[in-house]
Amino acid sequence: MPHLPASIANHRCGPGEPLLLIAGPCVIENEELTLRIAESLVRTTAEMDLRLVFKASFDKANRTSAQAERGVGLDEGLRILAKVRDTFGAPVTTDVHEASQAEAVGQACDLLQVPAFLARQTDLLVACAKTGKAVNVKKGQFMAPWDMRHVVDKLATSGCDNVLLTERGTFFGYGRLVNDMRALVQMRELGVPVVFDATHSVQEPGGLGAATGGNRAMVEPLARAAVAIGVDALFLETHPEPDTSPSDGANMVPLDELPALLQRLLRLRAATLEAV
């Protein structure tokens, strides 16, 4: 199947295009911090000629514990994301958890993201497709890469021509995720751009008892492997002080360490493209 690029606002993602970076904090904590992170990412990616889509979640609906913080909510979250887009000119994305949220998210964001646990939810996929915006679906931790063809088909038959698929690890027993790098190749064979989520891939679901743990030291090794394989985009969550974040702190890359990490990954990508 031909590999088709996807359009996200003024960016294109796919063969022959610059690497796309989808990055930001796990969850929107407040406007000031979100704008601070966005400004840093915009500056860093401009210096490296990277394409950026800023990501942050208005609601973390799949938290381990009912007592866990979830975010600022739909209305406030979309207001802040719209301000990021208007202030810095960067496309923005966020998670959509319910079909009823899709229209509002589609008005504020350039890319709609479907979380991995919801990858098979037909009504949600159809609602996202009908916004006319690009849609990025994370492969369920319980799904085979070739089964994502049904996701692509649901979106395509609902009118979405700009589809991305994200690999973010597969369940390996209890509380563990592993990456089968063959999935990156197999999902590309479905004809759509493939994203590698380097930070959620190092999660340890329920690893902290009432919260998800992780190991950010493994982010770079996995990202290097994905870049060497030839992914179209990378997904990385970042925060100035990850250990203070109310969500996924153990997985996120410290904001001040991100530029050097991206430089190393871009050098690897250039060497890989030169060798092909």
XYZ file of N, CA, C and O in Angstrom, residues 83-246:
656
model
N -4.830 29.412 23.056
C -3.895 30.512 23.314
C -2.484 30.127 22.904
O -1.733 30.968 22.374
N -2.098 28.872 23.130
C -0.787 28.404 22.664
C -0.689 28.561 21.149
O 0.300 29.087 20.618
N -1.709 28.114 20.446
C -1.701 28.195 18.984
C -1.656 29.644 18.517
O -0.888 30.003 17.620
N -2.459 30.500 19.127
C -2.520 31.894 18.710
C -1.243 32.658 19.058
O -0.806 33.544 18.326
N -0.632 32.313 20.185
C 0.559 33.029 20.645
C 1.804 32.637 19.874
O 2.612 33.500 19.494
N 1.957 31.336 19.625
C 3.205 30.845 19.054
C 3.078 30.337 17.616
O 4.081 30.030 16.977
N 1.868 30.208 17.112
C 1.679 29.739 15.744
C 1.921 28.261 15.556
O 2.072 27.795 14.418
N 1.967 27.512 16.641
C 2.214 26.072 16.559
C 0.885 25.319 16.539
O -0.018 25.638 17.317
N 0.741 24.311 15.688
C -0.440 23.451 15.774
C -0.504 22.788 17.145
O 0.530 22.574 17.794
N -1.708 22.459 17.596
C -1.882 21.869 18.920
C -2.733 20.606 18.832
O -3.529 20.433 17.907
N -2.542 19.739 19.825
C -3.329 18.513 19.901
C -3.634 18.178 21.352
O -2.945 18.627 22.271
N -4.688 17.384 21.542
C -5.050 16.907 22.868
C -5.848 15.622 22.727
O -6.310 15.280 21.632
N -6.007 14.905 23.827
C -6.770 13.655 23.833
C -8.267 13.933 23.745
O -8.768 14.885 24.352
N -8.956 13.059 23.029
C -10.422 13.078 22.995
C -10.889 11.758 23.603
O -10.534 10.689 23.108
N -11.670 11.835 24.675
C -12.073 10.628 25.391
C -13.486 10.167 25.053
O -13.805 8.987 25.217
N -14.319 11.099 24.616
C -15.713 10.774 24.337
C -16.120 11.415 23.014
O -15.637 12.494 22.652
N -17.041 10.747 22.309
C -17.500 11.279 21.023
C -18.074 12.677 21.171
O -17.925 13.523 20.277
N -18.701 12.964 22.303
C -19.321 14.275 22.512
C -18.303 15.406 22.606
O -18.660 16.573 22.477
N -17.032 15.076 22.853
C -15.992 16.099 22.969
C -15.375 16.469 21.623
O -14.709 17.510 21.501
N -15.571 15.631 20.607
C -14.807 15.761 19.369
C -15.025 17.102 18.677
O -14.062 17.739 18.216
N -16.258 17.554 18.571
C -16.530 18.789 17.842
C -15.816 19.977 18.473
O -15.176 20.784 17.774
N -15.892 20.102 19.795
C -15.235 21.221 20.474
C -13.718 21.137 20.335
O -13.042 22.144 20.088
N -13.166 19.941 20.478
C -11.721 19.777 20.339
C -11.297 20.104 18.904
O -10.264 20.743 18.673
N -12.100 19.676 17.929
C -11.778 19.953 16.541
C -11.763 21.434 16.218
O -11.054 21.874 15.308
N -12.530 22.239 16.940
C -12.544 23.686 16.715
C -11.300 24.354 17.294
O -10.838 25.377 16.780
N -10.741 23.785 18.363
C -9.594 24.398 19.036
C -8.259 23.810 18.605
O -7.226 24.480 18.724
N -8.265 22.565 18.130
C -7.015 21.854 17.861
C -6.880 21.480 16.386
O -7.867 21.361 15.661
N -5.628 21.262 15.984
C -5.322 20.904 14.598
C -5.204 19.395 14.405
O -5.285 18.898 13.285
N -4.996 18.687 15.494
C -4.844 17.234 15.478
C -5.577 16.684 16.685
O -5.395 17.170 17.801
N -6.441 15.699 16.462
C -7.154 15.043 17.559
C -6.439 13.741 17.880
O -6.072 12.987 16.972
N -6.252 13.477 19.159
C -5.547 12.280 19.588
C -6.499 11.330 20.306
O -7.183 11.727 21.259
N -6.519 10.086 19.852
C -7.347 9.053 20.476
C -6.451 8.190 21.360
O -5.510 7.564 20.859
N -6.703 8.138 22.667
C -5.849 7.361 23.571
C -5.877 5.867 23.245
O -6.842 5.351 22.680
N -4.811 5.197 23.659
C -4.642 3.788 23.314
C -5.783 2.912 23.818
O -6.242 2.004 23.111
N -6.264 3.163 25.017
C -7.342 2.334 25.557
C -8.632 2.472 24.752
O -9.536 1.636 24.864
N -8.735 3.526 23.928
C -9.966 3.815 23.197
C -9.818 3.597 21.696
O -10.693 3.973 20.918
N -8.741 2.960 21.279
C -8.442 2.833 19.852
C -9.496 2.065 19.073
O -9.632 2.236 17.858
N -10.263 1.212 19.743
C -11.284 0.408 19.056
C -12.681 1.015 19.135
O -13.639 0.425 18.605
N -12.820 2.170 19.770
C -14.144 2.759 19.982
C -14.659 3.415 18.695
O -14.289 4.538 18.361
N -15.531 2.729 17.994
C -15.971 3.171 16.677
C -16.629 4.539 16.715
O -16.323 5.418 15.893
N -17.561 4.781 17.644
C -18.248 6.067 17.702
C -17.262 7.211 17.918
O -17.425 8.300 17.355
N -16.250 6.987 18.738
C -15.250 8.013 18.997
C -14.442 8.308 17.736
O -14.207 9.471 17.382
N -14.020 7.269 17.041
C -13.242 7.451 15.815
C -14.054 8.188 14.754
O -13.555 9.109 14.094
N -15.308 7.807 14.602
C -16.168 8.447 13.610
C -16.364 9.925 13.946
O -16.284 10.801 13.071
N -16.591 10.224 15.212
C -16.791 11.612 15.626
C -15.533 12.444 15.378
O -15.622 13.605 14.935
N -14.371 11.882 15.649
C -13.114 12.601 15.392
C -12.929 12.838 13.899
O -12.533 13.935 13.470
N -13.217 11.825 13.092
C -13.067 11.957 11.639
C -13.958 13.060 11.093
O -13.563 13.816 10.190
N -15.156 13.177 11.627
C -16.131 14.139 11.097
C -15.775 15.594 11.404
O -16.388 16.506 10.835
N -14.777 15.836 12.254
C -14.351 17.215 12.505
C -13.581 17.787 11.325
O -13.401 19.012 11.238
N -13.092 16.931 10.446
C -12.282 17.381 9.323
C -10.824 17.604 9.668
O -10.024 17.971 8.796
N -10.443 17.373 10.917
C -9.053 17.548 11.340
C -8.303 16.216 11.260
O -8.909 15.140 11.181
N -6.979 16.304 11.272
C -6.159 15.098 11.307
C -6.391 14.357 12.623
O -6.699 14.979 13.653
N -6.236 13.034 12.584
C -6.480 12.204 13.764
C -5.286 11.276 13.983
O -4.849 10.582 13.056
N -4.776 11.279 15.204
C -3.688 10.395 15.612
C -4.241 9.383 16.604
O -4.748 9.770 17.662
N -4.153 8.100 16.267
C -4.683 7.048 17.137
C -3.521 6.240 17.703
O -2.688 5.727 16.951
N -3.485 6.150 19.019
C -2.457 5.335 19.660
C -2.886 3.869 19.659
O -4.015 3.555 20.040
N -1.984 3.008 19.223
C -2.283 1.576 19.191
C -2.528 1.070 20.607
O -1.729 1.301 21.507
N -3.638 0.375 20.795
C -3.926 -0.188 22.104
C -2.825 -1.118 22.571
O -2.263 -1.890 21.779
N -2.528 -1.074 23.874
C -1.493 -1.946 24.435
C -1.853 -3.418 24.269
O -1.010 -4.292 24.429
N -3.108 -3.676 23.940
C -3.639 -5.032 23.814
C -3.845 -5.418 22.352
O -4.410 -6.480 22.077
N -3.402 -4.580 21.410
C -3.693 -4.798 19.993
C -2.443 -5.167 19.202
O -1.348 -4.664 19.475
N -2.637 -6.012 18.207
C -1.572 -6.316 17.255
C -1.467 -5.173 16.256
O -2.473 -4.546 15.911
N -0.267 -4.880 15.758
C -0.122 -3.756 14.827
C -0.965 -3.909 13.571
O -1.516 -2.916 13.061
N -1.122 -5.130 13.060
C -1.904 -5.314 11.843
C -3.398 -5.091 12.069
O -4.133 -4.792 11.142
N -3.848 -5.183 13.307
C -5.261 -4.925 13.586
C -5.600 -3.438 13.527
O -6.784 -3.067 13.491
N -4.576 -2.586 13.481
C -4.831 -1.152 13.342
C -5.378 -0.808 11.955
O -5.819 0.320 11.726
N -5.365 -1.757 11.044
C -5.977 -1.503 9.726
C -7.460 -1.191 9.878
O -8.024 -0.430 9.078
N -8.096 -1.771 10.878
C -9.517 -1.494 11.094
C -9.723 -0.060 11.575
O -10.735 0.573 11.241
N -8.785 0.450 12.350
C -8.841 1.841 12.794
C -8.725 2.771 11.592
O -9.498 3.724 11.436
N -7.741 2.493 10.733
C -7.548 3.311 9.530
C -8.799 3.278 8.664
O -9.253 4.312 8.152
N -9.397 2.101 8.543
C -10.599 1.968 7.711
C -11.776 2.740 8.301
O -12.516 3.411 7.577
N -11.965 2.668 9.610
C -13.063 3.400 10.247
C -12.915 4.900 10.007
O -13.902 5.599 9.734
N -11.697 5.397 10.124
C -11.474 6.826 9.921
C -11.662 7.204 8.454
O -12.301 8.211 8.131
N -11.105 6.388 7.550
C -11.187 6.702 6.120
C -12.626 6.698 5.626
O -13.048 7.596 4.883
N -13.400 5.703 6.045
C -14.789 5.632 5.586
C -15.660 6.714 6.218
O -16.774 6.961 5.755
N -15.128 7.374 7.260
C -15.852 8.472 7.905
C -15.349 9.834 7.426
O -15.739 10.865 7.968
N -14.450 9.816 6.422
C -14.031 11.060 5.793
C -12.709 11.633 6.232
O -12.367 12.755 5.849
N -11.925 10.898 7.016
C -10.635 11.405 7.481
C -9.514 10.891 6.582
O -9.242 9.688 6.550
N -8.847 11.816 5.878
C -7.742 11.454 4.991
C -6.382 11.653 5.637
O -5.362 11.260 5.055
N -6.344 12.276 6.792
C -5.081 12.577 7.470
C -5.010 11.792 8.771
O -5.476 12.251 9.823
N -4.445 10.604 8.684
C -4.420 9.656 9.799
C -2.975 9.368 10.186
O -2.116 9.159 9.325
N -2.706 9.371 11.485
C -1.428 8.928 12.022
C -1.700 7.808 13.024
O -2.729 7.822 13.706
N -0.770 6.863 13.106
C -0.855 5.786 14.090
C 0.368 5.840 14.993
O 1.485 6.048 14.524
N 0.145 5.643 16.272
C 1.228 5.753 17.252
C 1.457 4.437 17.970
O 0.523 3.822 18.479
N 2.722 4.057 18.030
C 3.144 2.901 18.824
C 3.557 3.391 20.208
O 4.351 4.325 20.343
N 3.013 2.756 21.273
C 3.340 3.197 22.638
C 3.509 2.028 23.598
O 3.284 2.156 24.799
N 3.897 0.855 23.043
C 4.185 -0.278 23.902
C 3.047 -1.270 23.982
O 1.892 -0.949 23.708
N 3.386 -2.486 24.369
C 2.440 -3.592 24.448
C 2.531 -4.222 25.830
O 3.624 -4.351 26.396
N 1.390 -4.619 26.384
C 1.391 -5.252 27.702
C 2.267 -6.507 27.702
O 2.201 -7.336 26.795
N 3.080 -6.639 28.738
C 3.948 -7.804 28.897
C 3.823 -8.226 30.350
O 4.582 -7.818 31.220
N 2.800 -9.044 30.629
C 2.529 -9.384 32.015
C 1.862 -8.214 32.719
O 1.280 -7.336 32.089
N 1.959 -8.184 34.039
C 1.322 -7.134 34.830
C 2.301 -5.995 35.098
O 3.425 -6.210 35.543
N 1.864 -4.768 34.829
C 2.667 -3.604 35.170
C 3.885 -3.389 34.295
O 4.783 -2.631 34.672
N 3.937 -4.029 33.134
C 5.096 -3.877 32.265
C 4.641 -3.636 30.837
O 3.653 -4.213 30.374
N 5.379 -2.782 30.131
C 5.195 -2.594 28.706
C 6.506 -2.914 28.006
O 7.589 -2.669 28.551
N 6.411 -3.466 26.814
C 7.590 -3.670 25.973
C 7.279 -3.110 24.591
O 6.114 -2.952 24.212
N 8.329 -2.815 23.841
C 8.166 -2.358 22.466
C 8.646 -3.442 21.507
O 9.801 -3.873 21.566
N 7.745 -3.867 20.655
C 8.105 -4.731 19.538
C 8.318 -3.797 18.352
O 7.359 -3.296 17.765
N 9.574 -3.526 18.018
C 9.876 -2.541 16.981
C 9.383 -2.963 15.595
O 9.301 -2.138 14.688
N 9.032 -4.236 15.447
C 8.446 -4.658 14.176
C 7.121 -3.950 13.926
O 6.713 -3.763 12.775
N 6.445 -3.518 15.000
C 5.155 -2.851 14.850
C 5.276 -1.557 14.061
O 4.349 -1.169 13.336
N 6.421 -0.874 14.180
C 6.611 0.365 13.433
C 6.597 0.103 11.938
O 5.991 0.841 11.155
N 7.257 -0.959 11.526
C 7.294 -1.334 10.110
C 5.929 -1.836 9.659
O 5.426 -1.473 8.588
N 5.309 -2.653 10.484
C 4.023 -3.254 10.102
C 2.914 -2.225 10.006
O 2.056 -2.307 9.129
N 2.909 -1.221 10.880
C 1.876 -0.192 10.779
C 2.133 0.735 9.599
O 1.190 1.239 8.982
N 3.382 0.967 9.239
C 3.670 1.780 8.057
C 3.136 1.110 6.797
O 2.786 1.785 5.826
N 3.072 -0.201 6.815
C 2.548 -0.925 5.655
C 1.060 -0.671 5.440
O 0.511 -1.010 4.387
N 0.396 -0.046 6.421
C -1.014 0.315 6.274
C -1.174 1.600 5.475
O -2.300 2.029 5.201
N -0.054 2.245 5.114
C -0.098 3.396 4.236
C -0.255 4.730 4.918
O -0.588 5.723 4.264
N -0.023 4.797 6.225
C -0.163 6.059 6.958
C 1.110 6.330 7.756
O 1.867 5.403 8.061
N 1.365 7.599 8.089
C 2.536 7.913 8.906
C 2.464 7.243 10.276
O 1.383 7.087 10.850
N 3.642 6.891 10.787
C 3.731 6.222 12.080
C 4.534 7.075 13.052
O 5.590 7.618 12.717
N 4.001 7.185 14.261
C 4.594 7.963 15.346
C 5.113 6.993 16.402
O 4.462 5.971 16.679
N 6.254 7.313 16.993
C 6.716 6.516 18.130
C 6.609 7.347 19.397
O 7.192 8.429 19.496
N 5.856 6.840 20.356
C 5.666 7.507 21.645
C 6.726 6.980 22.613
O 6.582 5.909 23.202
N 7.796 7.757 22.758
C 8.934 7.284 23.538
C 8.717 7.386 25.035
O 9.376 6.670 25.806
N 7.828 8.264 25.490
C 7.667 8.432 26.933
C 6.598 7.502 27.510
O 6.798 6.918 28.573
N 5.473 7.321 26.832
C 4.493 6.369 27.349
C 4.976 4.924 27.200
O 4.495 4.032 27.906
N 5.914 4.697 26.301
C 6.450 3.347 26.133
C 7.261 2.883 27.336
O 7.500 1.684 27.495
N 7.694 3.817 28.180
C 8.472 3.423 29.358
C 7.614 3.430 30.625
O 8.138 3.336 31.738
N 6.294 3.536 30.465
C 5.391 3.459 31.617
C 5.455 2.083 32.286
O 5.750 1.073 31.638
N 5.119 2.080 33.555
C 4.887 0.846 34.305
C 3.487 0.992 34.913
O 3.330 1.548 36.005
N 2.451 0.554 34.180
C 1.064 0.775 34.626
C 0.819 0.234 36.031
O 1.087 -0.938 36.319
N 0.326 1.104 36.907
C 0.074 0.703 38.288
C 1.326 0.431 39.089
O 1.262 -0.099 40.204
N 2.491 0.837 38.533
C 3.759 0.495 39.169
C 3.996 1.156 40.505
O 4.851 0.719 41.283
N 3.241 2.234 40.796
C 3.391 2.918 42.077
C 2.232 2.627 43.015
O 1.986 3.363 43.974
N 1.514 1.546 42.725
C 0.381 1.177 43.563
C -0.878 1.885 43.125
O -1.714 1.320 42.431
N -1.027 3.156 43.518
C -2.200 3.931 43.145
C -1.915 4.866 41.970
O -2.718 5.731 41.658
N -0.759 4.690 41.346
C -0.391 5.539 40.207
C 0.540 4.758 39.290
O 1.116 3.729 39.676
N 0.688 5.271 38.073
C 1.566 4.648 37.090
C 3.000 5.096 37.308
O 3.265 6.289 37.501
N 3.912 4.158 37.270
C 5.328 4.478 37.361
C 5.972 4.488 35.991
O 5.291 4.489 34.959
N 7.300 4.487 35.962
C 8.003 4.490 34.688
C 9.494 4.643 34.885
O 9.988 4.729 36.013
N 10.211 4.679 33.756
C 11.667 4.767 33.799
C 12.145 5.643 32.657
O 12.377 5.161 31.552
N 12.302 6.958 32.927
C 12.649 7.873 31.843
C 14.040 7.609 31.271
O 14.352 8.076 30.170
N 14.884 6.860 31.965
C 16.213 6.546 31.431
C 16.123 5.724 30.151
O 17.073 5.684 29.364
N 15.007 5.063 29.937
C 14.829 4.239 28.751
C 14.236 5.001 27.572
O 14.100 4.453 26.479
N 13.888 6.278 27.763
C 13.280 7.051 26.676
C 14.236 7.171 25.491
O 13.866 6.897 24.337
N 15.462 7.595 25.744
C 16.389 7.801 24.614
C 16.745 6.515 23.888
O 16.725 6.497 22.642
N 17.082 5.423 24.570
C 17.382 4.205 23.817
C 16.239 3.768 22.897
O 16.473 3.366 21.747
N 15.009 3.855 23.374
C 13.877 3.465 22.537
C 13.665 4.453 21.397
O 13.370 4.060 20.263
N 13.804 5.743 21.683
C 13.651 6.746 20.624
C 14.719 6.575 19.557
O 14.446 6.729 18.354
N 15.931 6.248 19.955
C 17.006 6.030 18.980
C 16.677 4.851 18.071
O 16.899 4.902 16.854
N 16.156 3.797 18.651
C 15.799 2.631 17.838
C 14.707 2.986 16.833
O 14.765 2.600 15.657
N 13.705 3.742 17.285
C 12.608 4.115 16.399
C 13.072 5.027 15.277
O 12.655 4.887 14.114
N 13.935 5.981 15.597
C 14.458 6.890 14.575
C 15.297 6.120 13.563
O 15.223 6.370 12.347
N 16.081 5.167 14.031
C 16.902 4.370 13.119
C 16.035 3.536 12.180
O 16.401 3.305 11.016
N 14.885 3.100 12.661
C 13.967 2.341 11.819
C 13.328 3.241 10.767
O 13.038 2.815 9.651
N 13.127 4.520 11.116
C 12.598 5.454 10.135
C 11.189 5.936 10.398
O 10.416 6.133 9.453
N 10.826 6.159 11.660
C 9.484 6.672 11.952
C 9.313 8.077 11.376
O 10.278 8.797 11.127
N 8.069 8.446 11.161
C 7.748 9.754 10.598
C 7.658 10.837 11.662
O 7.806 12.023 11.351
N 7.392 10.438 12.906
C 7.208 11.415 13.977
C 7.568 10.798 15.313
O 7.488 9.576 15.491
N 7.935 11.656 16.246
C 8.204 11.250 17.625
C 7.243 11.969 18.560
O 6.931 13.143 18.366
N 6.802 11.249 19.576
C 5.959 11.801 20.627
C 6.776 11.756 21.911
O 7.248 10.689 22.326
N 6.943 12.923 22.540
C 7.709 13.014 23.777
C 7.005 13.959 24.728
O 6.679 15.091 24.355
N 6.784 13.540 25.954
C 6.244 14.447 26.953
C 7.388 15.022 27.773
O 8.376 14.346 28.067
N 7.225 16.307 28.139
C 8.309 17.018 28.815
C 7.739 17.997 29.829
O 6.580 18.429 29.719
N 8.576 18.351 30.794
C 8.124 19.203 31.910
C 9.376 19.798 32.555
O 10.417 19.133 32.635
N 9.312 21.052 33.019
C 10.491 21.634 33.687
C 10.933 20.854 34.921
O 12.131 20.759 35.205
N 9.969 20.300 35.657
C 10.263 19.498 36.844
C 9.341 18.279 36.831
O 8.317 18.267 37.508
N 9.709 17.254 36.068
C 8.798 16.121 35.885
C 8.298 15.498 37.181
O 7.137 15.076 37.253
N 9.139 15.446 38.183
C 8.736 14.767 39.416
C 7.678 15.522 40.205
O 7.112 14.986 41.160
N 7.393 16.761 39.813
C 6.320 17.516 40.453
C 5.020 17.449 39.646
O 3.998 17.961 40.107
N 5.058 16.835 38.476
C 3.863 16.770 37.629
C 2.820 15.857 38.259
O 3.157 14.801 38.819
N 1.542 16.217 38.164
C 0.498 15.353 38.718
C 0.239 14.105 37.898
O -0.525 13.245 38.313
